[in-house]
Amino acid sequence: APVVLLYLLGLRALVQLSHRQLLSRPSPAGPRDFSAARARGYLDNITAIGPRTVGSPENEVLAVNYLLEQIRAIERESTDAHKLSIDIQKPTGSFSIDFLGGFTSYYANITNVVVKLEPQNGAEHAVLSNCHFDSVPNTPGASDDAVSCAVMLEILNTLSKSPEPLQHAVIFLFNGAEENILQASHGFITQHEWAKSIRAFINLEAAGVGGKELVFQTGPENPWLVQAYVVAAKHPFASVVAQEIFQSGIIPADTDFRIYRDFGNVPGIDLAFIENGYIYHTEYDTSDRILTDSIQRAGDNILAVLKYLATSDKLAKSSEYRHGNVVFFDVLGLFVLAYPARVGTIMNYITAAVSFLYLSKKVVQPKTRALQNLKKLFTAFGLILLSWVCTLVAVLIVAAFVSIIGRSLSWYTHFYVSVFLYGTAAAAKLILVHTLTKKFFYKNVNEQYLGDVFFDASLMTWSIALAVITQIGLCSAFICTLWVAFPLLTKLMIHKEFSQKGATMKFVMMYMLGMFVPYLYMMYLSWTVFEMFTPIMGRSGSEILPDVVLAGFIVVITTILSSYFINFIYLVKSTKATLITLTTVFVVTLILVCSGIFFPYSSDAANPKPKRVFLQHTSRKFHDLDGNVVKSDSGIWINGFDYNGISHITPHVPEINDTIRTPCDEQAPFCGLPWILPVHFMFRLVKNWYLPAPEILPRSPIHFKVLSKELMPWNKVRLSIEVSGPSHMSLYVRPHEGSTLSTWSLGDGAPVASLGGDYFVFYSRGLQAMPWHFWIELTAPEKRSDGIVSLAIAAHYFFGEDQKSPQLSALLERFPNWTFSSGWSCTYDLFVF
């Protein structure tokens, strides 16, 4: 056990070293090279503007003017080899998207700053580089996504000063409305004249603050794009595993990649900073938290890949290289391995076949005992699966218990608490099951024989997993290949030593050396996934038990890492000391967690891990069929963004307690609550609070007017509506029983329902826009006394004089410093027609 522990700790140290090594080699500092110092200057100036919410002067005027000023300065210093064109786009449009359960988006007069760098005689084809300069409300948005825009400005500066002409154009899109769920990219790719020339794109995003930028999506198909990154990137960090996790939808996020792929039919590469997601979309996302080396590596990589694409013959003929997926992964950030998925499939099946052939030969030696050997192999295989199930159930029970007693997220600030709590429990349970099996089921059976059988059973487990995952079509099956090929080679190399002398120290050393590659890569990959997923648990809503999710993940990692060490349990004389040590660590950690000593959140200036809380000072009015107000109220609606809700805040703000839980109005769409986005499914209503407060009277109130009501053929009714109000509004539609929403003037005309069956439309505009006109058409077979549709509109005031009422500001002041509390005012009006 100590040897195995030291081995795993050594691998963990190598992984840590790799993750912290931002630059794999020093970057040159010549006049034609990317300068992180200049990029940092751009970054500091953009974030100094403050929060850049769509529609605010900060976003639409100050940020745009700064970008134009820098671009024009770059234009003045560019060489004669290039032509630089600048365009300000103000698109208006609408589209539907299945993100967050499905909704429709409408935007008006938002801002894109577009720059085209091309040879003097022009270019037919182009590669796009995309960032966004807007931020979520109340945050400076340094990592998301000002740093990417700073990197792009410096890349534009570097490329424009090069005396060597480009073969193709490079289009730099500084988009001004990504946080409004990908609106500006849609406006560009569907409406801008330069969009037709784009053959590939690079999207720069963030899911954290600084660190390494991970390539987590490519394609669709177009393997030549991955090859471009493999060849050109100086400090690679890429994973097809991350791509398949992200595209599965289990991470509640999306990027402009989706828009270019789905609406522009353009392939691309999606990169994002993933470190320190605890402060992503908070007030702590400031420029000083992004290391200069982090900016340098991103600049080096993206500049090199853009240069490669802009001088590549394949860009012009991209359709010829379209087909096929790619298996790709970096090796400790040193280099990337990439090969066609079809080659990977062949390799996977060959590896699985060789493994099954090896196992078959083992079973039929000697032939007279083949049936008995097969039975013993499958018995061991079944016992391994049983131990995994027992471990998972036991650890999830512990996680559920911790959640029930109100100690969820104890590991959020102290990550290793999760390892000491759930990791030790998982390891102890696994060892206990196999120790009891050895003692009672395999009584008096040769230990060396048992070690051999359980190694073969583990090999069979991975071989079956390899065949199944390959058959499903997942590129991530390459991991299983590592876990079959290297152990099998190791077994063949040390078989003679083991059969002659047993489990000697030489055997153990040779065994661990042979397992080095799969174990190192799994530690590297699992730490990357931990770094992405753990912070997400702090913003995943109140529906998901984060302890159960993390405990499950730790069990999976533990069972994987134990795969080829289970046989050691049958080879050693006793596991008593190991079990006592693991159990002691588990029990002590559980007692400490139950005592509440590990507070989930932190206000540490150097490394904050805040609790996220949204507060909306809301005034609601509910109208009947005749337009009369039948119900109205005002209050501050409070949502805690994690499973703990508001329990830790109540001692600081006693009036926020269980007596003011938010009631759901079942007759109104989305419970009659002013959701800014359709994320209602992430929050249980028992974990919402509605604190009574005075009515708010915005200086720029919403105006909602039905322009006409037309009877159409086939029992249809068309309502034409005009709305004017602040830059952000949410429209909620619920057809009454017997009625259906058949079509509308939004998106592609086909209404998209959100989870729960109601319809959600997200509206935003730039600094100014004409009133919003739209119509909805309902099929209503008969006249109903209660109307045919309920339609509600919420106006959200994210900036300016209407943003925070005195009551909201006073309440925010009382929140503890370990929270990130984002507040704004809103109105909600419900109408029945």
C-alpha positions in Angstrom: 0.0 0.0 0.0 2.7 2.6 0.8 4.4 1.8 -2.5 1.2 2.2 -4.5 0.4 5.5 -2.6 3.9 6.9 -3.3 3.5 5.9 -7.0 0.2 7.7 -7.3 1.5 10.8 -5.4 4.5 10.9 -7.7 2.2 10.8 -10.8 0.1 13.5 -9.2 3.2 15.7 -8.7 4.1 15.3 -12.4 0.5 16.3 -13.4 0.6 19.3 -11.1 3.9 20.4 -12.6 2.5 20.0 -16.1 -0.6 22.0 -15.4 1.3 24.9 -13.8 3.9 25.1 -16.6 2.2 27.6 -18.8 4.9 28.0 -21.4 6.5 24.8 -22.6 9.4 26.8 -23.9 10.3 30.5 -23.7 8.6 32.7 -26.3 10.8 34.9 -28.6 10.4 38.6 -28.1 11.2 40.0 -31.6 9.2 42.8 -33.3 7.2 40.3 -35.3 6.3 38.2 -32.3 3.3 38.4 -30.0 3.9 40.7 -27.0 2.0 39.8 -23.8 3.0 43.2 -22.3 1.2 45.1 -25.1 -1.8 42.7 -24.8 -2.0 43.3 -21.1 -2.1 47.1 -21.8 -5.2 46.5 -24.0 -6.7 44.2 -21.3 -6.2 46.7 -18.5 -7.8 49.5 -20.6 -10.9 47.4 -21.6 -11.6 46.3 -18.0 -11.0 49.8 -16.7 -14.3 50.7 -18.5 -16.1 48.6 -16.0 -19.0 46.1 -16.5 -19.9 46.1 -20.2 -23.5 45.0 -20.3 -25.2 44.9 -23.7 -27.1 48.2 -24.2 -25.1 50.2 -21.7 -23.0 53.2 -22.8 -19.9 51.3 -21.4 -20.4 48.5 -23.9 -21.9 50.3 -26.9 -19.9 53.5 -26.8 -16.8 53.4 -24.5 -15.6 49.9 -25.4 -16.4 50.3 -29.1 -14.5 53.6 -29.2 -11.5 52.2 -27.4 -11.4 49.2 -29.9 -11.7 51.5 -32.9 -9.0 53.8 -31.5 -6.5 50.9 -31.1 -7.4 49.4 -34.5 -6.9 52.7 -36.3 -3.6 53.1 -34.6 -2.6 49.6 -35.8 -3.8 50.5 -39.3 -1.5 53.5 -39.4 1.5 51.4 -38.6 0.7 48.4 -40.9 3.0 47.6 -43.8 2.1 47.9 -47.5 1.8 44.1 -47.8 -1.6 44.3 -46.2 -5.0 46.0 -46.6 -7.0 46.7 -43.5 -10.7 47.3 -43.5 -12.9 48.3 -40.6 -16.7 47.9 -40.3 -19.2 48.6 -37.5 -22.2 46.3 -37.8 -25.5 46.9 -36.0 -27.5 43.8 -36.7 -31.2 43.0 -35.8 -32.4 39.5 -35.9 -34.0 36.5 -34.2 -33.3 32.7 -33.8 -34.2 29.8 -31.7 -31.8 27.6 -29.8 -32.1 24.4 -27.8 -29.7 25.6 -25.1 -31.1 25.7 -21.5 -34.1 23.6 -22.5 -35.0 25.7 -25.6 -35.9 29.3 -26.2 -36.0 32.0 -28.8 -33.7 35.0 -28.9 -34.4 38.5 -30.5 -31.8 41.2 -30.7 -32.0 44.8 -32.1 -29.2 47.2 -33.0 -26.4 45.4 -31.1 -22.8 46.1 -32.0 -20.0 44.2 -33.8 -16.6 45.7 -34.6 -15.2 43.8 -37.6 -11.7 44.1 -39.0 -10.4 42.4 -42.2 -6.7 42.0 -42.8 -6.0 40.8 -46.4 -3.4 41.1 -49.2 -3.4 44.3 -51.1 -5.1 42.7 -54.1 -7.8 41.1 -51.9 -8.6 37.5 -51.0 -11.5 35.2 -51.9 -11.3 33.1 -48.7 -10.9 34.0 -45.0 -10.4 32.6 -41.6 -12.3 34.2 -38.7 -11.0 35.0 -35.2 -13.8 35.7 -32.7 -13.9 37.2 -29.2 -16.6 39.2 -27.3 -16.0 42.5 -25.4 -19.3 42.5 -23.6 -19.5 41.1 -20.0 -22.3 39.8 -17.7 -23.8 42.5 -15.5 -21.8 43.7 -12.4 -18.6 42.0 -13.5 -15.4 43.4 -15.2 -15.2 40.4 -17.5 -11.4 40.3 -17.7 -11.1 36.6 -18.6 -14.6 36.4 -20.1 -13.7 37.7 -22.6 -11.7 41.0 -22.5 -8.4 39.1 -22.5 -9.3 37.3 -25.7 -10.1 40.7 -27.4 -6.7 42.0 -26.0 -5.0 39.0 -27.5 -6.7 39.5 -30.9 -5.7 43.2 -30.9 -2.1 42.2 -30.4 -2.3 39.5 -33.1 -3.8 42.0 -35.5 -0.9 44.4 -34.6 1.7 41.7 -35.2 0.3 40.4 -38.4 -0.3 43.9 -39.9 3.4 44.8 -39.3 4.7 41.7 -41.1 6.2 42.3 -44.5 5.0 38.9 -45.7 1.6 39.0 -47.4 -1.1 36.6 -46.3 -2.6 34.2 -48.8 -6.1 34.5 -47.4 -7.8 37.2 -45.4 -8.1 37.1 -41.6 -11.3 38.6 -40.2 -11.2 39.7 -36.6 -14.7 39.9 -35.0 -14.9 41.8 -31.7 -18.5 40.9 -31.0 -20.6 43.0 -28.6 -23.3 40.6 -27.5 -22.2 37.1 -26.6 -23.3 37.0 -23.0 -26.9 37.7 -24.3 -26.7 34.1 -25.4 -24.7 34.3 -28.6 -26.6 37.1 -30.4 -23.8 39.1 -32.0 -22.2 36.1 -33.6 -25.6 35.2 -35.1 -26.0 38.8 -36.4 -22.5 38.6 -38.0 -22.6 35.1 -39.6 -26.1 35.4 -41.0 -26.0 39.1 -42.1 -22.5 40.5 -42.7 -21.2 40.5 -46.3 -17.8 39.3 -45.2 -19.3 36.1 -43.6 -19.7 34.4 -47.0 -15.9 34.2 -47.5 -15.2 32.5 -44.2 -14.0 28.9 -44.4 -12.9 28.3 -40.8 -12.9 30.1 -37.5 -11.1 30.2 -34.1 -13.4 31.1 -31.2 -11.7 32.5 -28.0 -13.7 31.9 -24.8 -13.4 31.4 -21.1 -14.9 29.1 -18.5 -12.4 30.2 -15.9 -9.9 32.9 -15.2 -6.4 32.5 -16.8 -4.3 29.4 -16.8 -4.1 27.4 -20.0 -6.5 27.7 -22.9 -8.0 24.3 -23.7 -9.1 23.3 -27.2 -12.4 21.6 -26.2 -14.3 21.6 -29.5 -13.3 21.2 -33.1 -15.1 20.6 -36.4 -17.7 19.4 -37.0 -15.6 16.9 -38.9 -12.8 18.7 -40.9 -9.9 16.9 -39.5 -7.5 19.3 -41.3 -8.3 21.9 -38.6 -7.1 19.7 -35.8 -3.9 19.0 -37.8 -3.4 22.8 -38.2 -3.5 23.2 -34.4 -1.2 20.1 -34.0 1.4 21.5 -36.4 1.2 25.2 -35.5 0.4 25.5 -31.7 3.5 26.2 -29.6 2.0 25.3 -26.2 -0.7 22.7 -27.0 -3.5 21.8 -24.6 -6.3 19.9 -26.3 -8.6 17.0 -25.6 -11.3 15.1 -27.6 -12.5 13.9 -24.2 -13.3 17.6 -23.3 -15.1 17.9 -26.6 -17.3 14.9 -26.0 -18.1 16.0 -22.4 -19.0 19.5 -23.5 -21.1 18.4 -26.5 -23.0 16.0 -24.3 -24.7 19.0 -22.7 -23.8 18.2 -19.1 -22.0 21.5 -18.7 -24.6 24.3 -18.6 -22.8 26.6 -21.0 -22.4 27.3 -24.7 -20.2 29.4 -27.0 -20.3 31.2 -30.4 -18.9 28.0 -31.8 -22.5 26.7 -31.9 -23.7 29.7 -33.9 -21.0 29.5 -36.6 -21.4 25.7 -36.8 -25.3 25.7 -37.0 -26.1 28.9 -38.7 -23.0 29.5 -40.8 -22.1 25.9 -41.6 -18.5 26.8 -40.9 -16.0 24.5 -39.1 -13.8 25.8 -36.3 -11.7 25.5 -33.2 -13.1 26.4 -29.8 -10.6 27.4 -27.0 -11.3 28.5 -23.5 -9.4 29.4 -20.3 -10.6 26.8 -17.7 -8.5 27.5 -14.6 -10.1 29.0 -11.5 -13.8 28.8 -12.6 -14.7 29.8 -9.0 -14.5 33.5 -10.0 -15.8 33.2 -13.5 -18.7 35.7 -14.0 -18.1 37.4 -10.7 -16.6 40.8 -9.6 -13.3 39.0 -9.0 -12.7 38.4 -12.8 -10.1 41.2 -12.9 -7.1 41.6 -15.2 -4.6 41.3 -12.4 -5.6 37.7 -11.8 -4.5 36.7 -15.3 -0.8 35.8 -15.5 1.3 37.4 -18.2 2.5 33.9 -19.2 -1.1 32.9 -19.7 -1.6 35.8 -22.1 1.7 34.9 -23.9 0.8 31.3 -24.4 -2.6 32.1 -25.8 -1.1 34.7 -28.1 1.6 32.4 -29.3 -0.8 29.6 -30.0 -3.6 31.6 -31.7 -1.1 33.7 -33.8 0.6 30.6 -35.0 -2.6 28.8 -35.9 -4.1 31.8 -37.6 -0.9 32.3 -39.6 -0.9 28.6 -40.6 -4.5 28.8 -41.7 -4.1 32.1 -43.6 -1.3 30.6 -45.7 -2.8 27.2 -46.1 -4.0 25.8 -49.5 -6.5 23.7 -47.6 -8.5 26.7 -46.4 -9.5 27.5 -50.0 -10.5 23.9 -50.6 -11.8 23.1 -47.1 -14.9 21.3 -48.5 -12.5 18.7 -50.0 -11.1 17.9 -46.6 -14.4 18.0 -44.7 -15.1 14.3 -43.9 -14.0 12.4 -40.9 -13.5 13.0 -37.2 -10.2 13.1 -35.3 -8.9 11.6 -32.1 -6.7 14.2 -30.5 -5.1 14.7 -27.1 -2.1 16.5 -25.7 0.6 14.7 -23.7 1.3 16.7 -20.6 1.1 19.9 -22.7 4.3 19.0 -24.6 2.8 17.9 -27.9 -0.5 16.7 -29.4 -1.2 13.3 -30.8 -3.9 13.3 -33.5 -5.1 10.7 -35.9 -8.3 10.0 -37.9 -11.1 8.4 -35.9 -11.4 5.6 -38.5 -7.7 4.7 -37.8 -8.5 4.9 -34.1 -11.4 2.5 -34.6 -9.2 0.0 -36.3 -6.5 0.3 -33.6 -9.1 -0.1 -30.9 -10.6 -3.2 -32.3 -7.2 -4.8 -33.0 -6.1 -4.0 -29.4 -9.3 -5.5 -28.0 -8.9 -8.6 -30.3 -5.3 -9.2 -29.2 -6.4 -8.9 -25.6 -9.3 -11.3 -26.1 -6.9 -13.7 -27.9 -4.5 -13.5 -24.9 -7.3 -14.2 -22.5 -8.6 -17.1 -24.6 -5.1 -18.7 -24.7 -5.0 -18.4 -20.9 -8.4 -20.0 -20.5 -7.6 -23.0 -22.7 -4.3 -23.9 -20.9 -4.7 -26.7 -20.2 -7.6 -27.7 -22.4 -9.0 -30.1 -19.9 -9.6 -27.3 -17.5 -10.8 -24.7 -20.0 -14.4 -24.6 -18.7 -13.2 -24.3 -15.1 -10.7 -21.6 -16.1 -13.5 -19.7 -17.9 -15.8 -19.9 -14.9 -13.0 -18.6 -12.6 -12.3 -15.7 -15.0 -15.9 -14.6 -15.2 -16.3 -15.1 -11.4 -13.4 -12.7 -10.8 -14.9 -10.3 -13.5 -18.3 -10.4 -11.6 -16.6 -9.8 -8.3 -14.8 -6.7 -9.7 -18.1 -5.3 -11.0 -19.8 -6.1 -7.6 -17.0 -4.3 -5.7 -17.6 -1.2 -8.0 -21.3 -1.2 -7.4 -20.9 -1.7 -3.6 -18.4 1.1 -3.5 -20.6 3.5 -5.5 -23.6 2.8 -3.4 -21.7 3.2 -0.1 -20.0 6.5 -1.1 -23.2 7.9 -2.5 -25.0 7.2 0.7 -22.3 9.1 2.6 -22.7 12.0 0.0 -26.5 12.0 0.4 -26.1 12.0 4.2 -23.7 15.0 4.1 -26.2 16.8 1.8 -29.2 16.1 4.1 -27.5 17.4 7.2 -26.7 20.7 5.5 -23.0 20.2 5.0 -23.0 20.2 1.2 -20.0 21.8 -0.6 -17.7 21.5 2.4 -14.9 20.8 -0.2 -15.7 23.8 -2.4 -12.9 25.9 -0.8 -10.9 23.0 0.5 -10.8 20.6 -2.4 -8.8 17.9 -0.7 -11.6 17.4 1.8 -13.5 15.6 -1.0 -10.5 13.3 -1.6 -10.1 12.5 2.2 -13.9 12.0 2.6 -15.0 10.3 -0.6 -11.7 9.0 -2.0 -10.7 7.2 1.2 -14.3 5.8 1.6 -14.2 4.5 -2.0 -10.7 3.0 -1.6 -11.6 1.4 1.8 -14.8 -0.1 0.4 -13.1 -1.6 -2.6 -10.3 -3.1 -0.5 -12.8 -4.4 2.1 -14.9 -6.2 -0.5 -11.9 -7.9 -2.0 -10.4 -8.7 1.3 -13.6 -10.4 2.5 -13.8 -12.2 -0.9 -10.2 -13.5 -0.4 -10.9 -14.6 3.1 -14.2 -16.3 2.7 -14.8 -17.1 -1.0 -11.2 -17.9 -2.0 -10.2 -19.6 1.2 -7.0 -21.7 0.8 -6.6 -20.7 -2.9 -3.0 -19.9 -4.0 -2.4 -16.1 -3.7 -0.2 -16.0 -6.9 -3.0 -17.7 -8.9 -5.6 -15.2 -7.5 -3.3 -12.3 -8.4 -3.1 -13.6 -12.0 -6.8 -14.2 -12.3 -7.8 -10.8 -11.1 -5.3 -9.1 -13.4 -6.9 -11.0 -16.3 -10.4 -10.0 -15.1 -9.4 -6.3 -15.0 -7.9 -6.7 -18.5 -11.2 -8.3 -19.7 -13.2 -5.4 -18.1 -11.2 -2.8 -20.0 -11.2 -4.8 -23.2 -15.1 -5.0 -23.1 -15.2 -1.3 -22.3 -12.9 -0.6 -25.3 -15.1 -2.6 -27.7 -18.4 -1.1 -26.5 -17.2 2.5 -26.5 -15.6 2.1 -29.9 -18.9 0.6 -31.2 -20.8 3.6 -29.8 -18.5 5.8 -31.8 -16.9 7.9 -29.1 -13.4 9.1 -29.9 -12.6 8.9 -26.2 -12.2 5.2 -26.5 -8.5 5.8 -27.0 -8.2 5.9 -23.2 -9.4 2.3 -23.0 -6.8 1.4 -25.6 -4.1 2.8 -23.3 -5.6 0.7 -20.4 -5.5 -2.5 -22.4 -2.3 -2.2 -24.5 0.1 -1.1 -21.8 -1.0 -3.5 -19.1 -1.1 -6.4 -21.6 2.5 -5.6 -22.7 3.6 -5.3 -19.1 2.1 -8.6 -18.2 3.8 -10.3 -21.1 7.2 -8.8 -20.2 7.0 -9.7 -16.5 5.2 -13.0 -16.7 8.3 -15.0 -16.3 9.5 -13.1 -13.3 6.1 -13.4 -11.6 5.6 -17.1 -12.4 9.1 -18.0 -11.1 9.5 -15.8 -8.1 6.1 -14.4 -7.3 5.4 -10.8 -6.2 9.0 -9.6 -5.6 10.0 -6.0 -5.3 11.5 -6.3 -8.7 8.2 -7.5 -10.1 6.4 -4.6 -8.4 8.8 -2.0 -9.8 8.6 -3.4 -13.3 4.8 -3.7 -13.0 4.5 0.0 -12.0 6.9 1.1 -14.7 4.8 -0.7 -17.3 1.6 1.0 -16.0 3.2 4.5 -16.1 1.6 5.7 -19.3 -2.1 4.9 -18.7 -1.9 5.9 -15.0 -0.1 9.2 -15.7 -2.5 10.1 -18.5 -5.6 9.2 -16.4 -4.3 11.4 -13.5 -3.6 14.2 -16.0 -7.0 13.9 -17.6 -9.0 13.5 -14.3 -7.3 16.6 -12.8 -8.3 18.6 -15.9 -11.9 17.4 -15.5 -11.8 18.2 -11.8 -10.5 21.7 -12.5 -13.4 22.3 -14.9 -16.2 20.6 -12.9 -15.6 21.4 -9.3 -16.3 25.2 -9.7 -19.4 24.4 -11.8 -20.9 22.8 -8.7 -21.1 26.3 -7.2 -23.4 27.5 -10.0 -25.3 24.4 -11.1 -28.6 25.4 -9.3 -30.4 23.9 -6.4 -31.7 20.8 -8.1 -28.4 18.9 -8.3 -26.8 17.5 -5.2 -23.1 18.6 -5.8 -21.8 16.1 -3.2 -23.4 13.2 -4.9 -22.1 14.3 -8.3 -18.5 14.8 -7.0 -18.6 11.7 -4.9 -19.7 9.7 -8.0 -16.9 11.2 -10.0 -14.4 10.3 -7.3 -15.7 6.8 -7.2 -15.3 6.4 -11.0 -11.7 7.7 -10.8 -10.9 5.5 -7.8 -12.2 2.4 -9.5 -10.3 3.2 -12.7 -7.0 3.8 -10.8 -7.6 0.6 -8.7 -8.2 -1.5 -11.9 -4.7 -3.0 -12.0 -4.0 -2.8 -8.3 -6.9 -5.0 -7.3 -4.7 -8.1 -7.9 -2.3 -6.7 -5.3 -5.0 -7.2 -2.6 -4.8 -10.9 -3.4 -1.0 -11.0 -3.4 -0.3 -9.3 -0.1 -0.5 -11.1 3.2 -2.8 -8.6 4.9 -4.7 -5.4 4.1 -5.5 -4.7 7.8 -3.2 -1.7 8.2 -4.3 -0.1 5.0 -8.0 -0.5 5.9 -7.5 0.9 9.4 -5.6 3.9 7.9 -8.2 4.7 5.2 -11.1 4.2 7.6 -9.5 6.5 10.2 -8.9 9.2 7.7 -12.5 8.8 6.4 -14.1 8.9 9.9 -12.1 11.9 11.1 -12.9 13.8 7.9 -16.6 12.9 8.2 -16.7 14.1 11.8 -15.0 17.4 10.8 -17.3 17.9 7.9 -20.4 17.2 10.1 -19.1 19.7 12.6 -19.1 22.5 10.0 -15.4 23.3 10.4 -15.0 23.4 6.6 -16.9 26.5 5.5 -17.8 26.2 1.8 -17.0 29.7 0.7 -14.0 32.0 0.9 -13.4 35.8 0.6 -9.6 35.3 0.6 -8.3 38.2 -1.5 -5.7 36.1 -3.3 -8.0 33.1 -4.0 -11.7 33.9 -3.4 -14.4 31.2 -3.8 -17.6 33.2 -3.4 -21.2 32.0 -3.1 -23.3 33.3 -6.0 -26.6 35.0 -5.2 -28.9 36.9 -7.6 -31.3 39.5 -6.2 -34.1 41.1 -8.3 -36.2 43.9 -6.9 -39.4 43.1 -8.6 -42.8 44.7 -9.0 -45.4 42.4 -10.4 -48.9 43.0 -11.9 -51.4 40.4 -13.0 -54.2 41.5 -15.4 -57.4 39.7 -16.2 -59.2 39.4 -19.6 -60.5 42.9 -19.3 -57.1 44.4 -18.6 -57.9 45.1 -14.9 -55.1 44.5 -12.3 -56.3 41.5 -10.2 -53.1 41.0 -8.2 -50.0 43.0 -7.6 -47.0 42.7 -5.3 -43.4 43.9 -4.9 -40.4 42.2 -3.3 -36.8 41.3 -3.7 -36.6 37.9 -5.3 -33.5 36.0 -4.2 -31.9 32.9 -5.8 -28.9 31.1 -4.4 -27.0 29.5 -7.3 -26.0 26.3 -5.5 -27.6 23.5 -3.5 -27.1 25.3 -0.2 -29.6 27.9 -1.2 -29.5 30.8 1.3 -28.9 28.8 4.6 -25.4 30.3 5.2 -26.7 33.9 4.6 -29.7 33.8 7.0 -27.5 34.4 10.1 -26.2 37.6 8.5 -29.6 38.7 7.1 -32.2 37.1 9.4 -35.3 38.3 7.4 -34.3 36.0 4.6 -35.6 32.8 6.1 -38.0 29.9 5.5 -41.1 32.1 6.1 -40.6 33.9 2.8 -40.1 31.0 0.4 -41.3 31.9 -3.1 -44.8 30.6 -4.0 -45.4 29.4 -7.6 -48.3 30.8 -9.4 -49.4 27.7 -11.3 -51.7 29.8 -13.6 -48.9 31.9 -14.9 -46.0 30.9 -17.3 -42.8 30.2 -15.5 -44.6 30.4 -12.1 -45.2 34.1 -12.6 -41.5 34.9 -11.9 -39.2 37.2 -13.9 -36.5 34.8 -15.0 -33.9 36.5 -17.1 -33.2 33.2 -18.9 -35.2 29.9 -18.9 -33.1 28.3 -16.1 -36.2 27.5 -13.9 -35.5 23.8 -14.1 -32.2 24.4 -12.3 -33.9 25.8 -9.2 -36.4 24.3 -6.9 -39.0 26.8 -5.7 -38.4 25.8 -2.1 -35.0 27.4 -2.6 -36.2 30.8 -3.8 -37.1 33.6 -1.5 -39.3 36.6 -2.0 -38.7 39.4 0.6 -41.5 42.0 0.6 -40.3 45.5 -0.5 -41.8 48.7 -1.7 -42.9 49.0 -5.3 -40.3 50.2 -7.8 -41.2 52.9 -10.4 -38.5 52.9 -13.1 -37.8 56.1 -14.9 -37.9 54.3 -18.2 -40.9 52.0 -17.7 -42.0 49.3 -20.2 -44.7 50.0 -22.7 -46.7 47.0 -23.8 -49.5 47.4 -26.4 -51.6 45.1 -28.5 -51.7 46.7 -32.0 -54.3 44.3 -33.4 -56.2 41.1 -33.0 -57.1 39.4 -36.2 -59.2 36.3 -36.8 -57.4 34.1 -39.3 -58.6 31.0 -41.3 -58.7 27.6 -39.6 -59.8 28.9 -36.2 -56.6 30.9 -35.7 -56.1 34.2 -33.9 -53.2 36.6 -34.6 -52.1 39.1 -31.9 -49.8 41.9 -33.1 -47.8 43.4 -30.3 -45.5 46.4 -29.7 -43.1 46.6 -26.8 -40.6 49.2 -25.8 -38.5 49.2 -22.7 -35.0 48.7 -21.3 -32.2 46.8 -23.1 -33.1 43.4 -21.6 -36.6 42.0 -21.6 -38.1 38.5 -21.2 -41.3 37.4 -22.9 -43.2 34.4 -21.5 -46.1 32.7 -23.4 -48.5 30.0 -22.2 -51.4 28.9 -24.5 -54.4 27.9 -22.4 -55.8 24.4 -22.4 -57.3 23.6 -25.8 -55.2 26.3 -27.5 -51.8 25.9 -29.3 -49.2 28.4 -30.4 -48.9 27.5 -34.0 -46.6 30.2 -35.4 -45.0 33.6 -34.7 -42.8 36.2 -36.3 -39.8 35.2 -34.3 -36.9 32.9 -35.1 -37.7 30.7 -38.2 -41.5 31.0 -37.4 -41.7 27.7 -35.6 -42.2 28.3 -31.8 -39.8 26.4 -29.6 -41.1 25.4 -26.2 -39.0 25.5 -23.0 -38.9 22.7 -20.5 -42.3 22.6 -18.9 -44.2 23.6 -22.1 -44.2 27.4 -21.8 -42.5 29.6 -24.4 -39.6 31.9 -23.6 -38.3 34.8 -25.7 -35.1 36.7 -24.7 -34.9 40.2 -26.0 -32.0 42.6 -26.0 -31.0 45.8 -27.8 -28.1 48.1 -28.2 -28.0 51.7 -27.0 -31.1 52.6 -29.0 -33.7 50.7 -31.0 -37.1 51.1 -32.5 -40.0 49.6 -30.5 -40.1 45.8 -30.7 -42.9 44.6 -33.1 -43.9 40.9 -33.3 -47.0 38.8 -33.7 -48.1 35.4 -32.4 -50.7 33.1 -33.9 -52.8 30.7 -31.9 -55.1 27.9 -32.9 -58.2 28.2 -30.6 -61.0 25.8 -31.5 -63.7 27.6 -29.4 -64.2 30.7 -27.4 -63.2 30.3 -23.8 -64.3 32.4 -20.8 -60.7 32.3 -19.4 -59.0 33.4 -22.7 -56.7 31.5 -25.0 -53.3 32.7 -23.9 -51.4 34.2 -21.0 -48.6 36.5 -22.0 -46.1 38.0 -19.6 -43.3 40.5 -20.1 -40.4 41.2 -17.7 -38.2 44.3 -18.0 -34.7 44.0 -16.5 -32.7 47.1 -15.5 -29.0 46.0 -15.5 -27.4 49.4 -15.5 -28.1 53.1 -15.1 -30.3 54.9 -12.6 -33.0 52.3 -12.6 -30.6 49.4 -11.8 -30.7 49.3 -8.0 -33.4 50.7 -5.7 -32.4 52.1 -2.3 -33.8 49.0 -0.6 -31.9 46.6 -2.9 -28.6 48.5 -2.4 -29.1 48.5 1.4 -29.8 44.7 1.4 -26.7 44.0 -0.8 -24.6 45.9 1.7 -25.6 43.5 4.4 -24.5 40.4 2.5 -21.3 38.8 3.8 -18.0 39.4 1.9 -17.8 35.7 0.9 -20.7 36.2 -1.5 -20.9 37.5 -5.0 -24.4 39.1 -4.9 -25.6 40.5 -8.3 -28.6 42.7 -8.1 -30.9 44.6 -10.4 -34.5 45.8 -10.6 -37.2 44.4 -12.8 -40.9 44.7 -13.5 -43.3 41.9 -14.4 -46.7 42.3 -16.1 -49.0 39.4 -17.0 -51.9 39.7 -19.5 -54.6 37.3 -20.6 -56.1 37.5 -24.1 
